[in-house]
Short mmCIF file of C-alpha atoms in Angstrom, two decimals:
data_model
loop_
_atom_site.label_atom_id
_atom_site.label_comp_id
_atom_site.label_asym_id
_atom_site.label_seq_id
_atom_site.Cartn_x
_atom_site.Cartn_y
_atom_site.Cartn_z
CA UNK A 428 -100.14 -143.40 121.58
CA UNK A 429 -102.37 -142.22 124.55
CA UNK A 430 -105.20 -144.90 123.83
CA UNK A 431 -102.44 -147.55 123.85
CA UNK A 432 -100.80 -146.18 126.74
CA UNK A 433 -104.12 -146.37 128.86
CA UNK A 434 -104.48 -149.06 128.11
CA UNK A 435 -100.93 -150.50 129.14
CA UNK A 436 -101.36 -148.15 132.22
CA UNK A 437 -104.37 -150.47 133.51
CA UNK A 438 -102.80 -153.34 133.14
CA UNK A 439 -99.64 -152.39 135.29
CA UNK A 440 -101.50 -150.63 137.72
CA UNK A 441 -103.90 -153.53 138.62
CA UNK A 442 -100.55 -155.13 138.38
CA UNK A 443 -98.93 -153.13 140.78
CA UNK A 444 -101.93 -153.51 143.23
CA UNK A 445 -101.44 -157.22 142.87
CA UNK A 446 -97.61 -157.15 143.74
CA UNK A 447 -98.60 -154.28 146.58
CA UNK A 448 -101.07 -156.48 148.44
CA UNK A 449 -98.35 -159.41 148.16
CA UNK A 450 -95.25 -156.84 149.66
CA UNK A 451 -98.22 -156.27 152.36
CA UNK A 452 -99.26 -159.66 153.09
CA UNK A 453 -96.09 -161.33 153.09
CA UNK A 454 -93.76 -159.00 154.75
CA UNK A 455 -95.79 -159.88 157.65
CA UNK A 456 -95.91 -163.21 157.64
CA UNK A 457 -92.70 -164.27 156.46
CA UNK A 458 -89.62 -163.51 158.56
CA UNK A 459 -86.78 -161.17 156.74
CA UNK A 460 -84.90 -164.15 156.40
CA UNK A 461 -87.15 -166.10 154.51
CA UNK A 462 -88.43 -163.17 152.17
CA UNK A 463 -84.33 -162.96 151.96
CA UNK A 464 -84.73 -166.47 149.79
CA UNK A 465 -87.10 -164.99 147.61
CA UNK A 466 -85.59 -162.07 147.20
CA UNK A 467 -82.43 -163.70 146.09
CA UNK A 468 -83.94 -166.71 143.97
CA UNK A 469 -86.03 -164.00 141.57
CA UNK A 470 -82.93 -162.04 141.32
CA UNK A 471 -81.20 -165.83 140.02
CA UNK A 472 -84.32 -166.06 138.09
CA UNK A 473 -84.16 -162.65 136.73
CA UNK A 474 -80.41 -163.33 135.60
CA UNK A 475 -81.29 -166.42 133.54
CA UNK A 476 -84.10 -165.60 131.95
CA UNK A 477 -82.56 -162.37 130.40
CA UNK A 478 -79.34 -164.52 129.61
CA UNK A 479 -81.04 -167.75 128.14
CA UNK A 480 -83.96 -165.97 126.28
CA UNK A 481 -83.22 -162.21 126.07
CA UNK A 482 -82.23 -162.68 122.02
CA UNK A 483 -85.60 -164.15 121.60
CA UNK A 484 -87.69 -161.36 123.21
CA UNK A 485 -85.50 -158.41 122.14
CA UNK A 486 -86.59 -159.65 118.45
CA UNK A 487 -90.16 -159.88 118.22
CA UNK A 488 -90.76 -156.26 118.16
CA UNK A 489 -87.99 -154.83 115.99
CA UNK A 490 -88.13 -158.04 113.47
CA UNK A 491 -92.60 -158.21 113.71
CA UNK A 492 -93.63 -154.28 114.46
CA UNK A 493 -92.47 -152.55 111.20
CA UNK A 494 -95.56 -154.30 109.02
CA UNK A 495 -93.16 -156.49 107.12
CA UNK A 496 -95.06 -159.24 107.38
CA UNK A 497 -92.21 -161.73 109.59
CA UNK A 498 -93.80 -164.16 111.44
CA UNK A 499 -91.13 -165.48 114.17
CA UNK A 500 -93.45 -167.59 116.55
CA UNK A 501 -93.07 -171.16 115.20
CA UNK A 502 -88.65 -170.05 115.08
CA UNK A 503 -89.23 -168.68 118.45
CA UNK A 504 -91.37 -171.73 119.90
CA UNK A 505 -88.24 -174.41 118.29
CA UNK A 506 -85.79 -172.69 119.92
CA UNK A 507 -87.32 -172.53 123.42
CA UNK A 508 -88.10 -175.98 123.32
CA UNK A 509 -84.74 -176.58 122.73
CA UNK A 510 -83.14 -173.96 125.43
CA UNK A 511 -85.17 -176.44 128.02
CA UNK A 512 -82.10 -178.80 127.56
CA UNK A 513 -79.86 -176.66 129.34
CA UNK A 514 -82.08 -177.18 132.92
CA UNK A 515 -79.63 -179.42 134.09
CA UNK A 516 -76.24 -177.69 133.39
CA UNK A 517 -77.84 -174.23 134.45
CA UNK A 518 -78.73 -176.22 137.96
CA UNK A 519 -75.44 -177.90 138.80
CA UNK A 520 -73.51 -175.11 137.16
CA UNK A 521 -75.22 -172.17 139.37
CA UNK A 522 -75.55 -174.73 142.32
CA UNK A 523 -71.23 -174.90 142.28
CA UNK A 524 -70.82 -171.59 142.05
CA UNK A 525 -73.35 -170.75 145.17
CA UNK A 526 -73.91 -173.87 146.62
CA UNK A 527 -76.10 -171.88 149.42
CA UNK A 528 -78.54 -171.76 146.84
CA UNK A 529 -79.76 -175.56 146.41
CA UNK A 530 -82.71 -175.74 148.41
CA UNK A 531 -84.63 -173.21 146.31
CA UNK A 532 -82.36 -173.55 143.14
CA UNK A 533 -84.96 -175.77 141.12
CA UNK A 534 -88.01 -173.22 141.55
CA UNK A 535 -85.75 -170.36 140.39
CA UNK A 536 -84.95 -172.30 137.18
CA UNK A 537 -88.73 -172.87 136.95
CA UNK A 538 -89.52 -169.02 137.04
CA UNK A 539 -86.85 -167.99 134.21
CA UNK A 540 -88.35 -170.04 132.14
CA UNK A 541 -91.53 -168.96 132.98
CA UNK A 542 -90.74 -165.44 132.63
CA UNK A 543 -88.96 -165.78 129.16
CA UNK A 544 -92.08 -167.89 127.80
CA UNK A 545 -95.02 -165.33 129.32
CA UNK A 546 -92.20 -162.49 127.87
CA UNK A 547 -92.36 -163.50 124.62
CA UNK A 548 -95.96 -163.52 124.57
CA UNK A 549 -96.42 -159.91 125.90
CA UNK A 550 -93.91 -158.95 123.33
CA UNK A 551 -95.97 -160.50 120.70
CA UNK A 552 -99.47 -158.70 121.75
CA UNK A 553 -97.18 -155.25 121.58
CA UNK A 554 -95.67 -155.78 118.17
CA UNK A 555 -98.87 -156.60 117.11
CA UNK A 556 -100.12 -153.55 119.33
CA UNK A 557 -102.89 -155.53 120.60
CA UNK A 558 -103.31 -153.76 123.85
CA UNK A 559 -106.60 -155.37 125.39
CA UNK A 560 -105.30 -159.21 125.39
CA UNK A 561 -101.78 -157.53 126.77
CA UNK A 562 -103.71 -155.66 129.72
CA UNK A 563 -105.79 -159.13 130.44
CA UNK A 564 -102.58 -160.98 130.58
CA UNK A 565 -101.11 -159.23 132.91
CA UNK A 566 -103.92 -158.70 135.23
CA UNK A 567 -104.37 -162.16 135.28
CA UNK A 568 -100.84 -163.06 135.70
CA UNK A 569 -100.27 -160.62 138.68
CA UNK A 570 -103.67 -162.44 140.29
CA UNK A 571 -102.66 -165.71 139.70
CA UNK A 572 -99.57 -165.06 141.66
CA UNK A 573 -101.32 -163.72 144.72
CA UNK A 574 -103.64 -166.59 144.44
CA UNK A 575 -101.13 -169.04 144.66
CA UNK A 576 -98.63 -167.40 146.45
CA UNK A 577 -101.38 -167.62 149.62
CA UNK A 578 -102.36 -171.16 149.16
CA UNK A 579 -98.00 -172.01 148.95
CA UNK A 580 -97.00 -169.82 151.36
CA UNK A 581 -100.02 -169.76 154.47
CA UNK A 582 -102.36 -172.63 153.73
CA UNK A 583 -98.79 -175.22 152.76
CA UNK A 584 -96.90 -172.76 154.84
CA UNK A 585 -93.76 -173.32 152.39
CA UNK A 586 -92.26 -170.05 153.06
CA UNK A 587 -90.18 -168.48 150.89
CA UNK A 588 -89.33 -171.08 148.79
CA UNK A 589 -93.26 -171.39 148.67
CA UNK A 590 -93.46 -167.61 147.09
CA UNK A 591 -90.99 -168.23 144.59
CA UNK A 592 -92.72 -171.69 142.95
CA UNK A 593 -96.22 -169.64 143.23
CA UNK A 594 -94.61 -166.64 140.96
CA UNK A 595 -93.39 -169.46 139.05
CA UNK A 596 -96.43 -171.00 138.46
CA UNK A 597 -98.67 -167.85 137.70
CA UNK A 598 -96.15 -167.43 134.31
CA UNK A 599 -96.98 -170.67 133.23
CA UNK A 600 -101.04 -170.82 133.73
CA UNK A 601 -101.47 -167.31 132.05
CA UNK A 602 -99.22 -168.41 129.06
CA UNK A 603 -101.26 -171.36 128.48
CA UNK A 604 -104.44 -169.80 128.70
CA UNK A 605 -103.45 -167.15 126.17
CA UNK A 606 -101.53 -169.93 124.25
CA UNK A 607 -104.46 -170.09 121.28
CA UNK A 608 -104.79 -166.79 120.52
CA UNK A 609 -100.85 -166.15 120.29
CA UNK A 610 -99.91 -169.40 118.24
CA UNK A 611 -103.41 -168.94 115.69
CA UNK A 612 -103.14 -169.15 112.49
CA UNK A 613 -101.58 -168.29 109.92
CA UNK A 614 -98.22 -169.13 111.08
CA UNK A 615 -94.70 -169.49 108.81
CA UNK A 616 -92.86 -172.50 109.38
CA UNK A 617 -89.33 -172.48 110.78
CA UNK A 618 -86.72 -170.59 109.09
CA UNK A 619 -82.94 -171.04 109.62
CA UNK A 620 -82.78 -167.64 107.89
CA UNK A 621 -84.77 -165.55 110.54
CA UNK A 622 -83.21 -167.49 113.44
CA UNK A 623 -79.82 -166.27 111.96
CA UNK A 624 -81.42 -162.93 111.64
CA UNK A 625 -82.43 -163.21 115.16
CA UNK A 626 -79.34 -164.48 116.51
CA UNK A 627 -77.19 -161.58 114.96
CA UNK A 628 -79.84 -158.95 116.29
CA UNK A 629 -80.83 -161.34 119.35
CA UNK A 630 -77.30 -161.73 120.79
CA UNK A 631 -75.95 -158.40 121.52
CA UNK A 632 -78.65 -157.22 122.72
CA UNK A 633 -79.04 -160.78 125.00
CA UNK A 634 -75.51 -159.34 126.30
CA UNK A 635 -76.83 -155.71 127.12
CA UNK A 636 -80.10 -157.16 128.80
CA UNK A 637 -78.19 -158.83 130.59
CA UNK A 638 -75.99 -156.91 131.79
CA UNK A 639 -78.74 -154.44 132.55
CA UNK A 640 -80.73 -157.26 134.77
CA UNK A 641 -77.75 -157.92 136.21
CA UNK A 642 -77.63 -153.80 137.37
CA UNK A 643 -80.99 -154.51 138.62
CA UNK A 644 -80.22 -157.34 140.77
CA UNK A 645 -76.84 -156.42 141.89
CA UNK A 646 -77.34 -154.68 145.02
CA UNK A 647 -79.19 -157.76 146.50
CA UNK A 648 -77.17 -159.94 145.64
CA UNK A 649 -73.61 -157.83 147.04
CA UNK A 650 -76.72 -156.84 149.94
CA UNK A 651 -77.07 -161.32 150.39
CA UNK A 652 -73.52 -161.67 149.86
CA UNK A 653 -71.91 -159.33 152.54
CA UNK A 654 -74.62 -159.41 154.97
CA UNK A 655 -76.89 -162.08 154.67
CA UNK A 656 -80.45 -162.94 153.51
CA UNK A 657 -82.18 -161.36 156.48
CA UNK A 658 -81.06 -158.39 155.06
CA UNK A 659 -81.52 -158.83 151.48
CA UNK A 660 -84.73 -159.36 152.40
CA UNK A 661 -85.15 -156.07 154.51
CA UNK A 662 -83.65 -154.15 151.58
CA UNK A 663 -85.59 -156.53 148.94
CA UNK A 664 -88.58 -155.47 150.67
CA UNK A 665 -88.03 -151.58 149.96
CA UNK A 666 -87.17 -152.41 146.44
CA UNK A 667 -90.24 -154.52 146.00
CA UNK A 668 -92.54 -151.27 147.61
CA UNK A 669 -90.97 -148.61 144.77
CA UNK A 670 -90.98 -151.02 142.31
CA UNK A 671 -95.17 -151.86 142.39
CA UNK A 672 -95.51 -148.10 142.64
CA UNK A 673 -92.87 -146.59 140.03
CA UNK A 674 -92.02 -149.68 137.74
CA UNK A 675 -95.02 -150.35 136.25
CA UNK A 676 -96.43 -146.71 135.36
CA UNK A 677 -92.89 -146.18 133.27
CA UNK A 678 -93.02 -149.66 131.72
CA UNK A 679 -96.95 -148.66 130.48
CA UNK A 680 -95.93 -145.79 128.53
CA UNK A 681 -92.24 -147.34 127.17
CA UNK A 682 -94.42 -150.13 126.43
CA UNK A 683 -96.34 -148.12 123.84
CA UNK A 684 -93.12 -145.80 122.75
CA UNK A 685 -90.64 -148.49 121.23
CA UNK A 686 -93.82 -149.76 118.30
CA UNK A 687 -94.40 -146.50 117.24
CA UNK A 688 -91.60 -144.60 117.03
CA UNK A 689 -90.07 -148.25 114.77
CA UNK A 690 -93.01 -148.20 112.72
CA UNK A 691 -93.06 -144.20 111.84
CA UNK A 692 -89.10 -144.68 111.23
CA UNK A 693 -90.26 -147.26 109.13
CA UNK A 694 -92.07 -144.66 106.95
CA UNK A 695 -89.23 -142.45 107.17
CA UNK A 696 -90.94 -139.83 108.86
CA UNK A 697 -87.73 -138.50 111.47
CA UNK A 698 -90.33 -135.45 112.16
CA UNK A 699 -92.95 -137.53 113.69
CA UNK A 700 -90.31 -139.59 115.29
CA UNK A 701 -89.14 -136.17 117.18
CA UNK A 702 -92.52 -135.34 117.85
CA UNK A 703 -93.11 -138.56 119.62
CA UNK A 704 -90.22 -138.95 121.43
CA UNK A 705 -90.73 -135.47 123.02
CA UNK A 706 -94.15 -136.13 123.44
CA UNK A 707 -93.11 -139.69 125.29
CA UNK A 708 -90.42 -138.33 127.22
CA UNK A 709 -92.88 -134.94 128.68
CA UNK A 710 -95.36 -138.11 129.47
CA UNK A 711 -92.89 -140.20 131.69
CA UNK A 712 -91.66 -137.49 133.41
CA UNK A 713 -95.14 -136.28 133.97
CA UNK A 714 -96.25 -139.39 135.58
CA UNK A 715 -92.69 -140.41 137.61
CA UNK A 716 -91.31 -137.32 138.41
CA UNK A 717 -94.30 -136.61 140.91
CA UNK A 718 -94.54 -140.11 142.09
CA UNK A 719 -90.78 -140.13 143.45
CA UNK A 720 -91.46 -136.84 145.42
CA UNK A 721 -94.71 -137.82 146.78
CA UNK A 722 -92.57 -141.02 148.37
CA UNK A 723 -89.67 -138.73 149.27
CA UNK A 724 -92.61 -137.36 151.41
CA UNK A 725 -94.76 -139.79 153.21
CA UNK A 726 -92.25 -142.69 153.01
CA UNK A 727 -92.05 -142.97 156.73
CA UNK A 728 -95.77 -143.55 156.81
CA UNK A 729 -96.17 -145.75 154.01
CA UNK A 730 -93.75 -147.59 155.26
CA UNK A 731 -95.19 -147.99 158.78
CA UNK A 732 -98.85 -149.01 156.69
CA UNK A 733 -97.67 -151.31 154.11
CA UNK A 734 -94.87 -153.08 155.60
CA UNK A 735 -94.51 -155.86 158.19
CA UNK A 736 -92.82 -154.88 161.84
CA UNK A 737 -89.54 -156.01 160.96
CA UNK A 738 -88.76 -154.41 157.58
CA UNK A 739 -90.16 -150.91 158.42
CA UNK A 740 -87.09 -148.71 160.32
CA UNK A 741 -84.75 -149.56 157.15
CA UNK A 742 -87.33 -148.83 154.43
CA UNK A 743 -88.01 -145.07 156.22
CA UNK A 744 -84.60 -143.80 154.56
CA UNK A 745 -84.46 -146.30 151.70
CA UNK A 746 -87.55 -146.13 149.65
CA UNK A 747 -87.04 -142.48 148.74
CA UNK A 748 -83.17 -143.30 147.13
CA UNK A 749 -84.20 -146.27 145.55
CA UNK A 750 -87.36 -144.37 143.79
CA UNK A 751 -84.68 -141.87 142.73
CA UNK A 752 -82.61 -144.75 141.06
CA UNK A 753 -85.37 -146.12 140.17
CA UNK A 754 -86.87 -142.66 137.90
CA UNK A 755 -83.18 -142.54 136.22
CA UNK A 756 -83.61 -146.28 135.38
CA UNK A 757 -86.76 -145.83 133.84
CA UNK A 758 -85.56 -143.05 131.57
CA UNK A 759 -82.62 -145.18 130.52
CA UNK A 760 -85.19 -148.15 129.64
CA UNK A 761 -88.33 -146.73 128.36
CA UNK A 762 -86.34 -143.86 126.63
CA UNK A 763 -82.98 -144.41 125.64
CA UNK A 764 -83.02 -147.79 124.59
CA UNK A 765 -85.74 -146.33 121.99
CA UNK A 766 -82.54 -144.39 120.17
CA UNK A 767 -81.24 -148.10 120.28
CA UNK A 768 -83.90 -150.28 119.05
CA UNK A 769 -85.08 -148.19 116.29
CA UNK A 770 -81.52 -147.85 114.56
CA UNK A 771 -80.77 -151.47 115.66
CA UNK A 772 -77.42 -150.69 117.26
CA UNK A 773 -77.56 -153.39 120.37
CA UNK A 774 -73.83 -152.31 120.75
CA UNK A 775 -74.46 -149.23 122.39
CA UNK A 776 -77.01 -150.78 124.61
CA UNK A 777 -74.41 -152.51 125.67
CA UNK A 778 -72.19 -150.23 126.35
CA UNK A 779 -73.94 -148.25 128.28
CA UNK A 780 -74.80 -151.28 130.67
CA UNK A 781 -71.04 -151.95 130.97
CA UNK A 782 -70.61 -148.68 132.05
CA UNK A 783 -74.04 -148.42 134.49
CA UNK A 784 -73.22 -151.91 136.24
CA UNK A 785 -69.24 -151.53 136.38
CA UNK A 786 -69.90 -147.87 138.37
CA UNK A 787 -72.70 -149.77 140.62
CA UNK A 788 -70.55 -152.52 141.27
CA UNK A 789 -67.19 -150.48 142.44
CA UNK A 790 -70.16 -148.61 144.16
CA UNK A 791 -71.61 -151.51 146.18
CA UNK A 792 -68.16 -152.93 147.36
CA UNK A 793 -67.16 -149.19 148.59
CA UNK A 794 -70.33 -148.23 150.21
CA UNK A 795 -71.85 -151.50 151.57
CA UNK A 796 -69.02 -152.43 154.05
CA UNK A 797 -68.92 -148.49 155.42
CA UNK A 798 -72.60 -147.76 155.51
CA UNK A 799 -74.88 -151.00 154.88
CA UNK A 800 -78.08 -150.95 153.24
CA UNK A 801 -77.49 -146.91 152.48
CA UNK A 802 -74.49 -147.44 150.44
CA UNK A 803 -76.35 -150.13 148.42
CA UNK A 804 -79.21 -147.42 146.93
CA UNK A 805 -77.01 -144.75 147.02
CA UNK A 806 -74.58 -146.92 144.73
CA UNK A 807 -77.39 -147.81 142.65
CA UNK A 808 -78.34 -143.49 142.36
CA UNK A 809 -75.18 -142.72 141.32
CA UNK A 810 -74.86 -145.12 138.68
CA UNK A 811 -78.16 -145.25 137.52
CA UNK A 812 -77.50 -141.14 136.92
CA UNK A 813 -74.57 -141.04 135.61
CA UNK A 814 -75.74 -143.61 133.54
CA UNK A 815 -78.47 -141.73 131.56
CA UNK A 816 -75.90 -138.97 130.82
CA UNK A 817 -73.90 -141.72 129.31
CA UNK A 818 -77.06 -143.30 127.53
CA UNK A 819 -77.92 -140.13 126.48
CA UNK A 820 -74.60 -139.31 124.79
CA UNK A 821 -74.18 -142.89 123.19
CA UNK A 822 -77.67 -142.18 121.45
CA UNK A 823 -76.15 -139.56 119.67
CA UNK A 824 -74.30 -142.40 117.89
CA UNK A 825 -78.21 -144.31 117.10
CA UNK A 826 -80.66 -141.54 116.82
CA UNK A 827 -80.36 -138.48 118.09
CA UNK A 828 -83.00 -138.11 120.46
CA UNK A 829 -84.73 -134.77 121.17
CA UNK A 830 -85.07 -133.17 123.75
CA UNK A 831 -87.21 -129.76 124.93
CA UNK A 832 -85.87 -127.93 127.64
CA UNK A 833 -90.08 -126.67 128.29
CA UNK A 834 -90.71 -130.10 129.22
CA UNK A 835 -88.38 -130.28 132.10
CA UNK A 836 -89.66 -126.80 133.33
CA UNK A 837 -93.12 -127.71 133.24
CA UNK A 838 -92.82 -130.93 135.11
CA UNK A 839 -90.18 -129.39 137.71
CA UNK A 840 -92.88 -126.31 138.22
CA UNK A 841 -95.72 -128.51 138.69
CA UNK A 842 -93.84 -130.86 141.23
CA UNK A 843 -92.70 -128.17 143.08
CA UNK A 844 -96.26 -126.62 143.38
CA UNK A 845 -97.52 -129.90 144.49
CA UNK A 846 -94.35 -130.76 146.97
CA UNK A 847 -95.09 -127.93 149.66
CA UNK A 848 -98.58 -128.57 150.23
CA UNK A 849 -97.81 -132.04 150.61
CA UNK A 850 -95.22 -131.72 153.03
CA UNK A 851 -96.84 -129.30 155.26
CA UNK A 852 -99.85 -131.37 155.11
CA UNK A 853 -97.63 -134.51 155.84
CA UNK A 854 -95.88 -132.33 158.72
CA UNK A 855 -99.58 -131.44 159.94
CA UNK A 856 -100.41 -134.73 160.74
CA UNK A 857 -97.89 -137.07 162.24
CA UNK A 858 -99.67 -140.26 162.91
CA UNK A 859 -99.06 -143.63 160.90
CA UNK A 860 -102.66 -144.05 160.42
CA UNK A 861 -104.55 -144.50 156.91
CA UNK A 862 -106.23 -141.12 157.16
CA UNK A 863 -102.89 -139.41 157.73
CA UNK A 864 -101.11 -140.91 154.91
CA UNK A 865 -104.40 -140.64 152.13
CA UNK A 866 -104.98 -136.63 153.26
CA UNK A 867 -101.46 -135.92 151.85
CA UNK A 868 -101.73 -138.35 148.85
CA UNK A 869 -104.86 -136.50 148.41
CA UNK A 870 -103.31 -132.86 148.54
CA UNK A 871 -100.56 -134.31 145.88
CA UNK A 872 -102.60 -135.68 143.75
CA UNK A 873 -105.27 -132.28 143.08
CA UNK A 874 -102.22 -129.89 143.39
CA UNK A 875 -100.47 -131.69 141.02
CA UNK A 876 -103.85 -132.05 138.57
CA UNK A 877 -104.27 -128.67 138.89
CA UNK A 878 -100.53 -127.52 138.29
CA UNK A 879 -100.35 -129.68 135.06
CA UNK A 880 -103.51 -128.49 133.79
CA UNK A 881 -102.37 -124.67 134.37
CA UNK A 882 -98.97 -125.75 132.38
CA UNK A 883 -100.43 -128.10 130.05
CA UNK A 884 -98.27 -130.68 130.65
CA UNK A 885 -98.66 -133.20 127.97
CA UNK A 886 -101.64 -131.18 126.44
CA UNK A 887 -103.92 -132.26 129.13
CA UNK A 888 -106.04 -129.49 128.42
CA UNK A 889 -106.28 -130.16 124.36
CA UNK A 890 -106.87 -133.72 125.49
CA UNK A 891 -109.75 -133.02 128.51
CA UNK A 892 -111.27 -130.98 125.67
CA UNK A 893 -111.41 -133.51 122.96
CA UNK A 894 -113.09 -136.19 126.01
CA UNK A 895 -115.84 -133.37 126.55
CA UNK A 896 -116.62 -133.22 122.60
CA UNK A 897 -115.59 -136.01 121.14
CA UNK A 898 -113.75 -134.76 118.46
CA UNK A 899 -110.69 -136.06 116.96
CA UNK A 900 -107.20 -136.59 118.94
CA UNK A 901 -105.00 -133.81 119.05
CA UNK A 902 -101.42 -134.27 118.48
CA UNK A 903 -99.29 -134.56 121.74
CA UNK A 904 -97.95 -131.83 123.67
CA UNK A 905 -100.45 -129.41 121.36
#
């Protein structure tokens, strides 16, 4: 699993340094207002593409990972060409409902269907656990979107709108250049029998992605709704910043989790599963847990360094509770939903997005008129926690997972360790230079090293010994 998840870990971090240099670049040159409209039309985006496509996506691994031989891509390709002919009722339909919307309406349509097309290709190269052509995808997706987004947004000086059709774009030109090597052959033809198959499996768990997105996206769009797209854009901007730094390290392991832990239920082996999944879940704590309180830290600085003038004051106090929401989240996704997938109960999925999204959204319309952009992450904490207990005891109903109480003592030991001497090097010096934020990064990142290595978290020391002599990979958490 570690090779794979290296390998995953690239490709979202390169990612990640794509979609930091655009929260960089374009917080300062677009006003909140406009980054407000792409804040918004992604979130519309978002919504349809996990609505319109989610059954196809949430297939290809479960139906193409277990080695039976099921080739979906020509059932998959029929269907998408024919989910193109709801373009126009998706654009007059959404356009009623928020009219304010229009102008950048089109370009948000464009993206979903970019997303669900470049989706279903990056879920093919992980059923298939072909991690290089995965990690080259991505990479080039996230630079194609920079690219673009600087010739749309300062050369054509389109604005906002401009950002969105460049993110738009970038899906489409990476999917067709990676368009022969997904659709080679051998390929089986179309079969009403694994479309039904897909459908049954597809659908439900269509409704709990969904839903889920939908928890994602919420607090913008209550954030747009009550007060405006100059401040869904302030708050979209802090969202953006913890997503480039904690999304994509928790989607590169959970990326690598879901195959293996179907295929070794596959062989029946529930002892291996166990292993993994404890092995998995030491691993994303290992790598998130630290992250969030290195934020909690230097957020005022990293704020004052990465952000534009205008977006700064409100991200000081918001990146560190949205990185909290954002570490339950991840456990929820790149954990829980394993239980899920590998037992094929969407239902539960489902029901614990119900319950996630109906706590945010009493949340949002409690919090956000008393306290503003504060109520809208701490509404998204509270249900985002409270939703992993719930996760957690619905997978009781899938497959139990385990868990090892070590694990969470480790981690916790080794964050604390690194937390003090972070913060009193943070506290030591209090300029919003480079230097001052990279010396406490710095501190974090060898007090940390050296805490995990001193615990063996995630058997880095079995592991660092097996780089030095080359000798066969020792089993996780050994």
């Amino acid at each position: 699993m570690f090779r794979q998840v290296s390998s995953y870990m690239i490709a979202n971090i390169v990612s990640a340094m794509f979609g930091f240099a655009s929260v960089v670049i374009f917080t300062r040159v677009l006003a909140p207002q406009e980054y407000g409209i792409y804040i918004v039309g992604f979130s519309i985006a978002a919504m349809i593409s996990a609505l319109v496509f989610g059954w196809i996506k949430a297939s290809v691994v479960p139906f193409t990972a277990d080695d039976s031989g099921t080739d979906i891509r020509v059932t998959a390709g029929l269907a998408f060409i024919a989910l193109t002919l709801l373009i126009p009722a998706l654009y007059f339909g959404i356009g009623a409902f928020a009219p304010d919307s229009v102008s950048y309406l089109l370009p948000a349509i464009m993206l979903a269907f970019g997303i669900g097309f470049f989706e279903f290709y990056l879920k093919t190269f992980r059923a298939r656990q072909e991690t290089q052509p995965y990690m080259w995808a991505t990479i080039m997706r996230a630079g194609a979107a920079l690219a673009l987004s600087l010739v749309l947004v300062m050369v054509l000086n389109l604005g906002g709108m401009g950002l969105l059709t460049s993110i738009a774009l970038s899906y489409f030109v990476t999917a067709l250049f990676y368009s022969t090597l997904v659709w080679r052959g051998p390929r089986k033809p179309f079969d009403r029998a694994t479309l039904r198959a897909m459908l049954a499996f597809g659908l439900p768990m269509t409704l709990s992605g969904t839903v889920f997105v939908l928890q994602t996206m919420l607090d913008r769009l209550v954030v747009a709704s009550m007060m405006g797209e100059h401040a869904a854009g302030i708050y979209g901007a802090s969202a953006d910043l913890v997503r480039q730094i904690i999304l994509f390290p928790g989607v590169a392991i959970g990326t690598a989790v879901a195959p293996i832990a179907i295929r070794l239920m596959a062989r029946e082996d529930k002892g291996a599963v166990d292993r993994h999944m404890v092995a998995s879940t030491e691993l994303l704590l290992a790598v998130l847990a630290p992250a969030i309180a290195g934020l909690a830290i230097i957020a005022p600085k990293l704020a004052a360094l990465v952000l534009g003038e205008e977006f700064r004051v409100e991200a000081t106090y918001l990146v560190p509770i949205i990185a909290a929401a954002w570490l339950f989240r991840s456990i929820s996704y790149q954990l829980l939903h394993v239980s899920f997938q590998i037992q094929k109960k969407p239902g539960l999925m489902l029901a614990q997005g119900i319950a996630i999204c109906a706590i945010n959204a009493v949340g949002l319309f409690v919090l956000v008129p008393r306290f503003g952009l504060l109520g809208a992450a701490w509404s998204m904490v509270i249900s985002e926690g409270v939703g992993v207990v719930i996760g957690y005891a619905l997978s009781r109903l899938a497959y139990p997972l385990p868990l090892d109480p070590a694990s969470f003592v480790k981690v916790g030991a080794a964050i604390l360790g690194m937390a003090v001497p972070t913060y009193l090097m943070d506290r030591a010096f209090p300029s919003m230079g480079a230097l001052e934020i990279a010396l406490p990064v710095l501190v974090g990142v060898l007090t940390y090293g050296l805490c995990a290595y001193a615990l063996n978290i995630v058997g880095i020391r079995g592991r660092l010994k097996t780089l030095r002599t080359g000798s066969a990979e020792l089993p996780a958490g050994r």
